[in-house]
CSV table of C-alpha atoms (C1' of nucleotides) in Angstrom, one decimal:
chain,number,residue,atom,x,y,z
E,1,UNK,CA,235.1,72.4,157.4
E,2,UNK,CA,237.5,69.5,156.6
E,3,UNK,CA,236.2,66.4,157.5
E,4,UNK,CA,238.3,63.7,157.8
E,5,UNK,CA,241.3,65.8,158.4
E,6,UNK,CA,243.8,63.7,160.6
E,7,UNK,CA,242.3,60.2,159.4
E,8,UNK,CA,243.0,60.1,155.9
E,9,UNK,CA,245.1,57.2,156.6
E,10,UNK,CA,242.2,54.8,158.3
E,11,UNK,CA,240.8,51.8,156.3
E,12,UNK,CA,237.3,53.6,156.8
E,13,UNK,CA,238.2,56.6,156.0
E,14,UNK,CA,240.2,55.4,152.6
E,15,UNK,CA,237.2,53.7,151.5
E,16,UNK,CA,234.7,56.4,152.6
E,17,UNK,CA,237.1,58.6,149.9
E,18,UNK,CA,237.3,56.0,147.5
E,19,UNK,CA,233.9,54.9,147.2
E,20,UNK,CA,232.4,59.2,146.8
E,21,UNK,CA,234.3,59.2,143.8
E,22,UNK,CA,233.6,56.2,142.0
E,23,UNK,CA,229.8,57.0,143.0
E,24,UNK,CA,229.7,60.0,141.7
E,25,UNK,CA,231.7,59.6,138.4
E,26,UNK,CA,229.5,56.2,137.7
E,27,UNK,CA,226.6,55.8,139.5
E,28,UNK,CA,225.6,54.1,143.1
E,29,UNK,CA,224.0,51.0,141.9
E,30,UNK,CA,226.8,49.8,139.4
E,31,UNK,CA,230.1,50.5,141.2
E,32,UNK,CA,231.0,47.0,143.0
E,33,UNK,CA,232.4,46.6,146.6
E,34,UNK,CA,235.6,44.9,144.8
E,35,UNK,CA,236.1,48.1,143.3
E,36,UNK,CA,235.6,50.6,145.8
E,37,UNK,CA,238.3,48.7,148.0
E,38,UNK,CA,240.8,47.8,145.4
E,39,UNK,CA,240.9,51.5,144.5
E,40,UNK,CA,241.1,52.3,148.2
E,41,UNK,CA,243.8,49.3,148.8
E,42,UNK,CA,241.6,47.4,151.7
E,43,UNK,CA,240.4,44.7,151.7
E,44,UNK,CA,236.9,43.3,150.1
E,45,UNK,CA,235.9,42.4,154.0
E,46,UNK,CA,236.6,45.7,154.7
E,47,UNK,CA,233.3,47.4,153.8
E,48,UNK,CA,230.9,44.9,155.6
E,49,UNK,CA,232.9,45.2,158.9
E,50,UNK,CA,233.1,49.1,159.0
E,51,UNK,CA,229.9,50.1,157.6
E,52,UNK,CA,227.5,46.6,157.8
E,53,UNK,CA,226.2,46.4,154.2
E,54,UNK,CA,226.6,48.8,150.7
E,55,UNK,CA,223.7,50.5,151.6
E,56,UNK,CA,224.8,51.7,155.0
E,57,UNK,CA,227.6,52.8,153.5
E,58,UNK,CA,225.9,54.9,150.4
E,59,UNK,CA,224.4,56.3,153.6
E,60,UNK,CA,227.5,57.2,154.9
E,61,UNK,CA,229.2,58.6,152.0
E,62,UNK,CA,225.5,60.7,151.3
E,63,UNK,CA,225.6,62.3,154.9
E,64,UNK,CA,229.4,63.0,154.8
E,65,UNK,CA,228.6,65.6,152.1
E,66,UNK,CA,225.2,66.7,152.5
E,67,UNK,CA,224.8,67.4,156.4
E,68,UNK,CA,227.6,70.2,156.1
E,69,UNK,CA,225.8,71.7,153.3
E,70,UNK,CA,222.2,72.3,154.9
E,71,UNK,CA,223.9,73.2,158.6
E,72,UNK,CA,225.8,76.2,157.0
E,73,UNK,CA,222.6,76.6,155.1
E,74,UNK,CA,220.8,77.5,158.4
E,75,UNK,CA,223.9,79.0,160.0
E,76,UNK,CA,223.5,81.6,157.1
E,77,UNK,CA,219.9,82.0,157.6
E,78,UNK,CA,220.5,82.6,160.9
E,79,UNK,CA,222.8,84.9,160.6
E,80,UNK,CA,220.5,87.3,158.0
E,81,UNK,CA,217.5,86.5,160.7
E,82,UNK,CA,219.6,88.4,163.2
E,83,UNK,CA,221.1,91.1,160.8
E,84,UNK,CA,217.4,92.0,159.9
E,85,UNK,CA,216.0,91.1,163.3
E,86,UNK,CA,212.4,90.8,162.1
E,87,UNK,CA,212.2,92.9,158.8
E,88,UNK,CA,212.1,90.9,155.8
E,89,UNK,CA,215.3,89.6,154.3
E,90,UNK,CA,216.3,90.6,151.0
E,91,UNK,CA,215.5,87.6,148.5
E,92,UNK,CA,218.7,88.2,147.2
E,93,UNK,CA,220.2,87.0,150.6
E,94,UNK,CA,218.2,84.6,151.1
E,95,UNK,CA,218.8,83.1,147.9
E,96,UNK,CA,222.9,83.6,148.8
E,97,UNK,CA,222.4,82.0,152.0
E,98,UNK,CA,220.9,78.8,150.0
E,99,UNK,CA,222.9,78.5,147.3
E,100,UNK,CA,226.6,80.1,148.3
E,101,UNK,CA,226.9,77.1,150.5
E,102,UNK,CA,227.6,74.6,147.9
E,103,UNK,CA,230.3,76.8,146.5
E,104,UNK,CA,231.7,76.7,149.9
E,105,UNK,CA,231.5,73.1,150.3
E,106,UNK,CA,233.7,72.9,146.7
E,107,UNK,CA,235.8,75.7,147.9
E,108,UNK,CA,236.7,73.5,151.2
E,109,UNK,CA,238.8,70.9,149.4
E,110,UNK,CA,236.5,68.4,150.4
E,111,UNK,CA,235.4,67.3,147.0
E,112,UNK,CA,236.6,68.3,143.7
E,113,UNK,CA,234.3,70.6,142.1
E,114,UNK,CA,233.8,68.7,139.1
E,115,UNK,CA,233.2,65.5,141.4
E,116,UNK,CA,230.8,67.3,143.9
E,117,UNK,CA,228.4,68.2,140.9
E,118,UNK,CA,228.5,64.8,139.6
E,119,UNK,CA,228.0,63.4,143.4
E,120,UNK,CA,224.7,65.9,143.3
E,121,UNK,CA,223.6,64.9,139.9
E,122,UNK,CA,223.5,60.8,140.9
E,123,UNK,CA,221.9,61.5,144.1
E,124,UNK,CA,219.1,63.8,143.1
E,125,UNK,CA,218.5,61.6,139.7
E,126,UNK,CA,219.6,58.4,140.6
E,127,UNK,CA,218.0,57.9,144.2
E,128,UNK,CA,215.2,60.3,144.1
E,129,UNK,CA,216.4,62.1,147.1
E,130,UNK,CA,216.1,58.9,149.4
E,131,UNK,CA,217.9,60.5,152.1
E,132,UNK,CA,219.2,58.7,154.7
E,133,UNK,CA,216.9,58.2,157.9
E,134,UNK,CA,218.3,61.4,160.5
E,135,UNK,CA,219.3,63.4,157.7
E,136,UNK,CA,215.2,64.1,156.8
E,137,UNK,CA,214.1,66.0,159.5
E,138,UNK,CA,217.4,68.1,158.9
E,139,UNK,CA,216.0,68.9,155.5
E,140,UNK,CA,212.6,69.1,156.4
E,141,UNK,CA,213.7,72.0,158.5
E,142,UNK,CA,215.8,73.8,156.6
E,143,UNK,CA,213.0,73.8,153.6
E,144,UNK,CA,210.4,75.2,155.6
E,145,UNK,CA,212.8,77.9,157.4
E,146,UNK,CA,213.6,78.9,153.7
E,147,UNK,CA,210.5,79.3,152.3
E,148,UNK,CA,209.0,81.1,155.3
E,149,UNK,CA,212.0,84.0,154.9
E,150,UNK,CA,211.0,83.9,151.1
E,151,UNK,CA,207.2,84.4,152.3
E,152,UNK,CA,207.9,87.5,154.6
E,153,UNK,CA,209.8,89.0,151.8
E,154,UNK,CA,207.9,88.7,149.3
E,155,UNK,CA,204.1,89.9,150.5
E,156,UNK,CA,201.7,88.5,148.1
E,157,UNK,CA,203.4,84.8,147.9
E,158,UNK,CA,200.9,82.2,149.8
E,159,UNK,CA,202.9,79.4,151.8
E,160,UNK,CA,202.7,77.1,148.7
E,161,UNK,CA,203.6,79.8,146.1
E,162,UNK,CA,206.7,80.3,148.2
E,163,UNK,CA,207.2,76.2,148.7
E,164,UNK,CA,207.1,75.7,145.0
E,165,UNK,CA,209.2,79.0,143.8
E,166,UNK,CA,211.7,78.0,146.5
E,167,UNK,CA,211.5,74.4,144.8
E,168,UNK,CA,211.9,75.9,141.3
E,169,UNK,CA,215.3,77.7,142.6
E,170,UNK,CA,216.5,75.0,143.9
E,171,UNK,CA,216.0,73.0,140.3
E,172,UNK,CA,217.8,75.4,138.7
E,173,UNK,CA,220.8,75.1,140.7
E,174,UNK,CA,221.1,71.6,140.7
E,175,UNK,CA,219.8,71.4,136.6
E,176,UNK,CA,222.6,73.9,136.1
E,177,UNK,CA,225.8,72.2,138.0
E,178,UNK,CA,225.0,69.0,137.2
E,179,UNK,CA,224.3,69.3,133.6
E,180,UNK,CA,226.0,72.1,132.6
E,181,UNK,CA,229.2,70.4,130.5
E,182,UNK,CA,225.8,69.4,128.5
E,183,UNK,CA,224.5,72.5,127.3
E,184,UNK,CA,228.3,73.2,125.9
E,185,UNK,CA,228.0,70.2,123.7
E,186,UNK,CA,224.7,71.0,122.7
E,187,UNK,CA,225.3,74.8,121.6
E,188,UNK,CA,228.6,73.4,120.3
E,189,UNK,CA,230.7,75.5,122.9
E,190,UNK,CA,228.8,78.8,122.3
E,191,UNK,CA,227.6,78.5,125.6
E,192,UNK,CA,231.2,79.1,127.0
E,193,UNK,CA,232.9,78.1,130.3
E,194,UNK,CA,231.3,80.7,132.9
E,195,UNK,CA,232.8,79.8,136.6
E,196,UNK,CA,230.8,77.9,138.9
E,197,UNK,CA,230.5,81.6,141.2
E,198,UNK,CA,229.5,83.5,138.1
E,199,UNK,CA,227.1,80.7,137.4
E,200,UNK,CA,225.5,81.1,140.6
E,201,UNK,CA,225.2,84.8,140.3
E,202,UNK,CA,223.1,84.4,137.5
E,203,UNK,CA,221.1,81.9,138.7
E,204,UNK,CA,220.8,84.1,141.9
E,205,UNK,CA,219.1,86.8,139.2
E,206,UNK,CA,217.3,84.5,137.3
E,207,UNK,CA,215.9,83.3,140.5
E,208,UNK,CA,215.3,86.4,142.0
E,209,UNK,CA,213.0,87.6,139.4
E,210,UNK,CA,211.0,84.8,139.4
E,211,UNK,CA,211.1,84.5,143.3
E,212,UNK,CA,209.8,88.4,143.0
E,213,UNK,CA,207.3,88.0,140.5
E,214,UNK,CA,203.7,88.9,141.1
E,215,UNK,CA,201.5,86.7,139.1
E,216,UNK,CA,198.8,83.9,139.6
E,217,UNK,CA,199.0,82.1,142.6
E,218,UNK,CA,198.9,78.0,142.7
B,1,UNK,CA,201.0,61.2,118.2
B,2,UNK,CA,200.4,57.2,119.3
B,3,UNK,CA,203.7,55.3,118.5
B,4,UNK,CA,202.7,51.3,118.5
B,5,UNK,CA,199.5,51.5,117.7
B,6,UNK,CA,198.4,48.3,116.5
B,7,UNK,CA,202.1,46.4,116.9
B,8,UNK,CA,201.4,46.4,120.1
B,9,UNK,CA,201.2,42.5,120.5
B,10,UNK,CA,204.4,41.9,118.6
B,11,UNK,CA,207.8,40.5,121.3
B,12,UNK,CA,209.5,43.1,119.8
B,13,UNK,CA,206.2,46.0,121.1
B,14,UNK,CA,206.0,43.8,124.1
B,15,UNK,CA,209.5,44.3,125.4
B,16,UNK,CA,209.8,47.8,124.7
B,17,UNK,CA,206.4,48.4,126.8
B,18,UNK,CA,207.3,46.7,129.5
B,19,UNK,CA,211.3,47.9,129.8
B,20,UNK,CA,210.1,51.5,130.0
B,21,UNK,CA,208.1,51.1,132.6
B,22,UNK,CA,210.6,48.9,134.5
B,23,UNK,CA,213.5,51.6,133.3
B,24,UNK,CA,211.5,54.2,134.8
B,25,UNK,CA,210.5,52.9,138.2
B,26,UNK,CA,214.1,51.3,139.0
B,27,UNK,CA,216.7,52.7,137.0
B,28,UNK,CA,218.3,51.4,134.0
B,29,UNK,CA,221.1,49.5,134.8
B,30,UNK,CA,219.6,47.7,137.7
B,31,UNK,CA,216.4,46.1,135.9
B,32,UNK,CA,217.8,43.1,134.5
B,33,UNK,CA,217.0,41.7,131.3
B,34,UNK,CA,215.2,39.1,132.8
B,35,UNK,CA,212.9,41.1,134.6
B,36,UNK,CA,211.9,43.0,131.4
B,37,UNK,CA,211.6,39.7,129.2
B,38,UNK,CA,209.5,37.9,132.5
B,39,UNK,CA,207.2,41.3,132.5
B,40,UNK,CA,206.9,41.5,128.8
B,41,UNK,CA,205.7,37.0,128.9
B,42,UNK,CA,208.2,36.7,126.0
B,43,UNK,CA,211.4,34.6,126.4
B,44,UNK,CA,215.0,36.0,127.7
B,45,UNK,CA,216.5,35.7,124.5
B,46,UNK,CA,214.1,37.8,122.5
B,47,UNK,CA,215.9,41.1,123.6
B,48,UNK,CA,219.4,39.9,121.8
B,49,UNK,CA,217.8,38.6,118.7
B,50,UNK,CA,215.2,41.9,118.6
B,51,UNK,CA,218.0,44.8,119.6
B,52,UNK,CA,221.1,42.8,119.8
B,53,UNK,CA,222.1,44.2,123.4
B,54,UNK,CA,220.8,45.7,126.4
B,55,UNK,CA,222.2,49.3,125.5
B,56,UNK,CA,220.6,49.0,122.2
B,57,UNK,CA,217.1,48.5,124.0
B,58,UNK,CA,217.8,51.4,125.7
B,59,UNK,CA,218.9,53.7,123.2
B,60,UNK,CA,215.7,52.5,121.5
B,61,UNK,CA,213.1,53.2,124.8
B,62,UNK,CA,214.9,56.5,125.0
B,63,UNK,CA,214.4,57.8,121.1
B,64,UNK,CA,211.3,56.5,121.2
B,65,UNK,CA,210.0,59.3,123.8
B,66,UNK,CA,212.1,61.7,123.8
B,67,UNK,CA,212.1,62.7,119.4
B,68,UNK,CA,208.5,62.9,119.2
B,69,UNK,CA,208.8,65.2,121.8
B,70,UNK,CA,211.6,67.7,120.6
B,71,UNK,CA,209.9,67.3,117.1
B,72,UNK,CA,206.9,68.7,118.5
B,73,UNK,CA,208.8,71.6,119.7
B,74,UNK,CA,210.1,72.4,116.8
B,75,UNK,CA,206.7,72.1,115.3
B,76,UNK,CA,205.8,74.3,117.6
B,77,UNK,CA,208.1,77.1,117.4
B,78,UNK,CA,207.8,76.9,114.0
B,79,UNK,CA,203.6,77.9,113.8
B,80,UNK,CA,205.0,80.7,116.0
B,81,UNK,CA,207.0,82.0,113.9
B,82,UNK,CA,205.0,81.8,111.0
B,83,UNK,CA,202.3,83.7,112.9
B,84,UNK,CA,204.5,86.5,114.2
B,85,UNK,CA,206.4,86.5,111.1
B,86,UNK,CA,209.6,87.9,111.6
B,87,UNK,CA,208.7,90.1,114.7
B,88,UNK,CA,209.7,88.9,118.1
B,89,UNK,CA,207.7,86.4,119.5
B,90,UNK,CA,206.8,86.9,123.5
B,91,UNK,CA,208.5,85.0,125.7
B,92,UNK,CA,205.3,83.4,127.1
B,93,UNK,CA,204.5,81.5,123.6
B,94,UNK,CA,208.2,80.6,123.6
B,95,UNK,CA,208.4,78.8,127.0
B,96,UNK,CA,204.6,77.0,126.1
B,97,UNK,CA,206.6,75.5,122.9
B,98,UNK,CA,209.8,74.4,125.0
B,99,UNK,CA,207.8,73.1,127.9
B,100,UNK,CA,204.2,71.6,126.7
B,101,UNK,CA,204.6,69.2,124.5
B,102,UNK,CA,206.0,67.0,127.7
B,103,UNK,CA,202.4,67.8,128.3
B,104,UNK,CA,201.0,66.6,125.2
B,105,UNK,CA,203.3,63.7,125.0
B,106,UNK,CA,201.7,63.2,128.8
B,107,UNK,CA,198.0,63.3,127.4
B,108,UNK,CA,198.7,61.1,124.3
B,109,UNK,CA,198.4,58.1,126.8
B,110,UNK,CA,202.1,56.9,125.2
B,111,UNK,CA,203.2,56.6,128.5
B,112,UNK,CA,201.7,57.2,131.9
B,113,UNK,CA,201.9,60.6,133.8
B,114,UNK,CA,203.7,59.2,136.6
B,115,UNK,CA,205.7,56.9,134.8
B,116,UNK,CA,206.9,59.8,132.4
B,117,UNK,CA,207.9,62.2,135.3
B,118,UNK,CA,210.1,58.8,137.0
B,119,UNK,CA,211.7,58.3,133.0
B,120,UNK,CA,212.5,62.0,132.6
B,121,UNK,CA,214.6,62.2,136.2
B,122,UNK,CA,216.4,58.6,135.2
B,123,UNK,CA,217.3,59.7,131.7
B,124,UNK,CA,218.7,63.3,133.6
B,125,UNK,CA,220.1,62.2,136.4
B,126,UNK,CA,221.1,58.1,135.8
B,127,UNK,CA,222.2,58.8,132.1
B,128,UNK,CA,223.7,62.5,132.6
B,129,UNK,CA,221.9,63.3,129.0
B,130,UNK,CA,224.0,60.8,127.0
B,131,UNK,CA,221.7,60.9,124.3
B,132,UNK,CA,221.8,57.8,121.7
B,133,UNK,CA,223.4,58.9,118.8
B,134,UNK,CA,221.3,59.8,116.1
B,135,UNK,CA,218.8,62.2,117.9
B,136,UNK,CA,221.7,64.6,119.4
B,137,UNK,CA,221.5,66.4,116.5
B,138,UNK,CA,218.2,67.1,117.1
B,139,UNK,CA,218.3,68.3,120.3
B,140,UNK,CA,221.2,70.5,119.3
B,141,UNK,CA,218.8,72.2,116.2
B,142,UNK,CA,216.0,72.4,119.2
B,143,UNK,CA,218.5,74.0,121.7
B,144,UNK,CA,220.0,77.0,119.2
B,145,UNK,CA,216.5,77.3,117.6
B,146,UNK,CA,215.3,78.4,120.8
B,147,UNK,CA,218.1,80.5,122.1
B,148,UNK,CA,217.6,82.5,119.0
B,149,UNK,CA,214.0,82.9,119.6
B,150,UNK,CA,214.7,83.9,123.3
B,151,UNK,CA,217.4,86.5,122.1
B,152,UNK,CA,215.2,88.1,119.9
B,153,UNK,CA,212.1,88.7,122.2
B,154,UNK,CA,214.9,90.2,124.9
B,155,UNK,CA,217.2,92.6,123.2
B,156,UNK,CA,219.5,92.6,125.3
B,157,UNK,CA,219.9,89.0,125.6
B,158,UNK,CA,223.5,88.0,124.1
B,159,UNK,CA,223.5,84.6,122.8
B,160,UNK,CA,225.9,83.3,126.1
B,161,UNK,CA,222.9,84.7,128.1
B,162,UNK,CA,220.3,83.4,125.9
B,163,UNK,CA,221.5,79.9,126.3
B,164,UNK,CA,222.3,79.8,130.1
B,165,UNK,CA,218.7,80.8,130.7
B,166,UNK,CA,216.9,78.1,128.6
B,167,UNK,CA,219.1,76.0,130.0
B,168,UNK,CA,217.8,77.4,133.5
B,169,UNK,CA,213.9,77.2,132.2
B,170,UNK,CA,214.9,73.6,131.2
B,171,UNK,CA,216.6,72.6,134.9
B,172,UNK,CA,213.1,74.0,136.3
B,173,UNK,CA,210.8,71.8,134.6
B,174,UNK,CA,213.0,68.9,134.7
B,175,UNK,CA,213.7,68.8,138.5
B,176,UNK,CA,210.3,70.5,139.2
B,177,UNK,CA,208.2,67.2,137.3
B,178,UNK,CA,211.2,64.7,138.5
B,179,UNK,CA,211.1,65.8,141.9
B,180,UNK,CA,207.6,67.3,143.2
B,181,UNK,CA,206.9,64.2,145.8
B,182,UNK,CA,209.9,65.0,147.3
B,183,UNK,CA,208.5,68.8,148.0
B,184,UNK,CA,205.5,67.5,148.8
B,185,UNK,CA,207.2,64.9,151.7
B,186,UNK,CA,209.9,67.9,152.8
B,187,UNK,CA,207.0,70.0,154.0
B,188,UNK,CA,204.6,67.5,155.2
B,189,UNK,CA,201.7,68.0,152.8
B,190,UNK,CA,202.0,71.7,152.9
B,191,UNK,CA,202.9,72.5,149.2
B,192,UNK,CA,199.9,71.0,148.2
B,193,UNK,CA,198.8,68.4,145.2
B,194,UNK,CA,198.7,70.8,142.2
B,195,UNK,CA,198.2,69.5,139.1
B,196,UNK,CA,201.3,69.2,136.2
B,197,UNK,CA,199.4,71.9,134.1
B,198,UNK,CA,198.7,73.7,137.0
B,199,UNK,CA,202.7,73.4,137.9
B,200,UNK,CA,203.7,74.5,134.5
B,201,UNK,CA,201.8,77.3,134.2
B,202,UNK,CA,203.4,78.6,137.2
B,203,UNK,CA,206.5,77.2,135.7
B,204,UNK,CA,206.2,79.7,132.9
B,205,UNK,CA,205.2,82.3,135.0
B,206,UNK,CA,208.8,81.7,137.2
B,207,UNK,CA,210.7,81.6,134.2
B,208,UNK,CA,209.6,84.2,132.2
B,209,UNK,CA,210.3,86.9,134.9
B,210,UNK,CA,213.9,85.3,134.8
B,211,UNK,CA,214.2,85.5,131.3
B,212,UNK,CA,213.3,89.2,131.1
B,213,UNK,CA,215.2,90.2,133.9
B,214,UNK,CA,217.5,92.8,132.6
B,215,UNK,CA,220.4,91.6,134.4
B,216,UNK,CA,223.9,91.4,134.4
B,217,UNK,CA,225.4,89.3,131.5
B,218,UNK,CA,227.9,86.3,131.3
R,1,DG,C1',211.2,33.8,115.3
R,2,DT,C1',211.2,31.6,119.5
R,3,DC,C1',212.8,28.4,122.8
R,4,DT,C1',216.2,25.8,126.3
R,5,DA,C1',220.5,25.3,128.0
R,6,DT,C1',224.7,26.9,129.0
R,7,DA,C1',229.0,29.7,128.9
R,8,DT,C1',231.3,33.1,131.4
R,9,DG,C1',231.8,36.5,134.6
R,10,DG,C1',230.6,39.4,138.4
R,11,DG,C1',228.0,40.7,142.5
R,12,DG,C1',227.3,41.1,148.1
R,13,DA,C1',227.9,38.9,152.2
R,14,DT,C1',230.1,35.9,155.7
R,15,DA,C1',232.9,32.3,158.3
R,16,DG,C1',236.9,31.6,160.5
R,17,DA,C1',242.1,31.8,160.7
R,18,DC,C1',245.4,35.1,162.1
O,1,DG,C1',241.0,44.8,162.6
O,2,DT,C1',242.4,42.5,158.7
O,3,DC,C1',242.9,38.7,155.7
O,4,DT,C1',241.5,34.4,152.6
O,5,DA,C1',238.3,31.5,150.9
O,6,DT,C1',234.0,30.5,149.8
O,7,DC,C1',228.8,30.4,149.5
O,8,DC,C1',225.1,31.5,146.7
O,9,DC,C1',223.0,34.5,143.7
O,10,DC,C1',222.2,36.9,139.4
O,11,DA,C1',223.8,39.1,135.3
O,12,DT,C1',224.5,39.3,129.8
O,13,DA,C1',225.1,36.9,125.9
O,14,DT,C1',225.1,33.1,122.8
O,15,DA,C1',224.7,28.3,120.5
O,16,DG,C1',221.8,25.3,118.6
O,17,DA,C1',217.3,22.6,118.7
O,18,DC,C1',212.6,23.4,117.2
DNA sequence: GTCTATATGGGGATAGAC
DNA sequence: GTCTATCCCCATATAGAC
């Protein structure tokens, strides 16, 4: 799933690199152009003539990391779809098939893990989710496909019930990776230093019973 | 639970009004001082001579809504445990404590609805939780407070467990009030326009299944 | 307490030589 | 494709008159 493989070396591909980590360890808005390509070694010039303005290249670095993610998302999907052909998924699986893919993205070497939960922490609270134009309907897709397999597997959930629940997992997930060095400091370190995949394997149970649960509808 | 009350024609009133709103629209290191002072009709100055920086004004916007809030958890939890007196407390009546007095603070017309949900997903996501100093001992108190409660209504929570599933009930609420219009734009319309107290009732419901799940362990 | 004026520094973007 | 130099804008913070 590498990404840049072979072009490590190019001046867009150094700043692409560059500029993901200095978003993600401080922010979109503040990190400067000067920075981004003195840490990559280009030139200032650099950024305006590869990517045409700051903004397309937020764009760039945003799609770099998040396209991957949703695509195996579906693949995954797909692949239970088939396996089940028809019956209703386990929301165990489906759950795995929407979460294990972030673990896979760390596990790629793409991004450091401790970098890739920062990058998801700015981007869902410091841009609201303002996804790039072309990478929407992606999402779009892959939220409805997702709460349609929780809705056939779960009988009594109404398309909304299963929107929201889905919505709810998802919260947790990103709550949980991006803020988790938090709760440490808060509990003073009782909390301990779980792994990201044990993490996510009791978030999938958390989840799960929630997901599962037959109470009022919205 | 009103905070300015009468002050609020004082610069020093003025400018912390009209930051917060400013802060929570746009994010808190991209409104300028200027824009806060021009919004607030009092002159640029006034912020330096009233907080002494621009971090201080923003340690003082954040205290200001976040303690009465935690303080009215605590409040909370402590009428609950008066009433139940030493026996566990259910789950349910926990999660109410943790999660509505966002709701109160909400209704107390401090700050409006929207503008609370936009704060809430800036101060998580922009400020990764760096609390000003001063009230992070608070929230610690509030966070082992409630892990405590939780262990006790589910014996065979251990404290690691405890924690990481507050912490999950927390991630919920917080990326469930920050986020919702995104839901709502990701399936064209279909999850629906529910209201907040509508949402955390459900948001209860979600969690306390996960709570009580009798699950693996950390 | 409040104002104007200014010091000092940094930002994004671009023109034009190489 | 890459560089330098520069344009023009805005930021925070402070000094000092009122």
């Amino acid at each position: 799933m590498k990404i840049l493989t072979e072009e490590r070396h190019t001046t867009r591909a150094r700043i692409l690199v560059s500029a993901e980590a200095l978003f993600a360890e401080r922010g979109f808005e503040v990190v400067s152009l000067r920075e981004i390509t003195g840490a990559a070694g280009v030139n200032v010039a650099a950024v305006n003539y590869h990517f045409g303005s700051k903004e397309k290249l937020i764009d760039a670095v945003v799609t770099r990391h998040l396209v991957p993610v949703n695509e195996e998302r579906l693949s995954q999907l797909d692949k239970l779809e088939k396996q089940f052909s028809g019956a209703p998924i386990p929301v165990e699986e489906i759950l795995k098939a929407f979460l294990s893919p972030v673990l896979q993205h760390i596990a790629s070497g793409e991004m450091s893990e401790d970098l890739f939960k920062k990058f998801m922490g700015r981007l869902i609270g410091e841009r609201g989710y303002s996804l790039p134009v072309g990478t929407c309907s992606l999402f779009a897709v892959m939220a409805g496909r997702f709460a349609a397999a929780f809705q056939r597997a779960v009988p009594q959930l109404d398309e909304k019930s299963a929107l929201w629940r889905m919505h709810f997992s998802f919260g947790v997930m990103a709550h949980t990776l991006t803020n988790g060095e938090t709760l440490r400091q808060l509990s003073d370190g009782r909390s301990g230093n779980p792994s990201t995949e044990t993490l996510l394997g009791n978030i999938i149970d958390f989840c799960r019973a929630g997901i599962e649960f037959e109470g009022r509808e919205l």
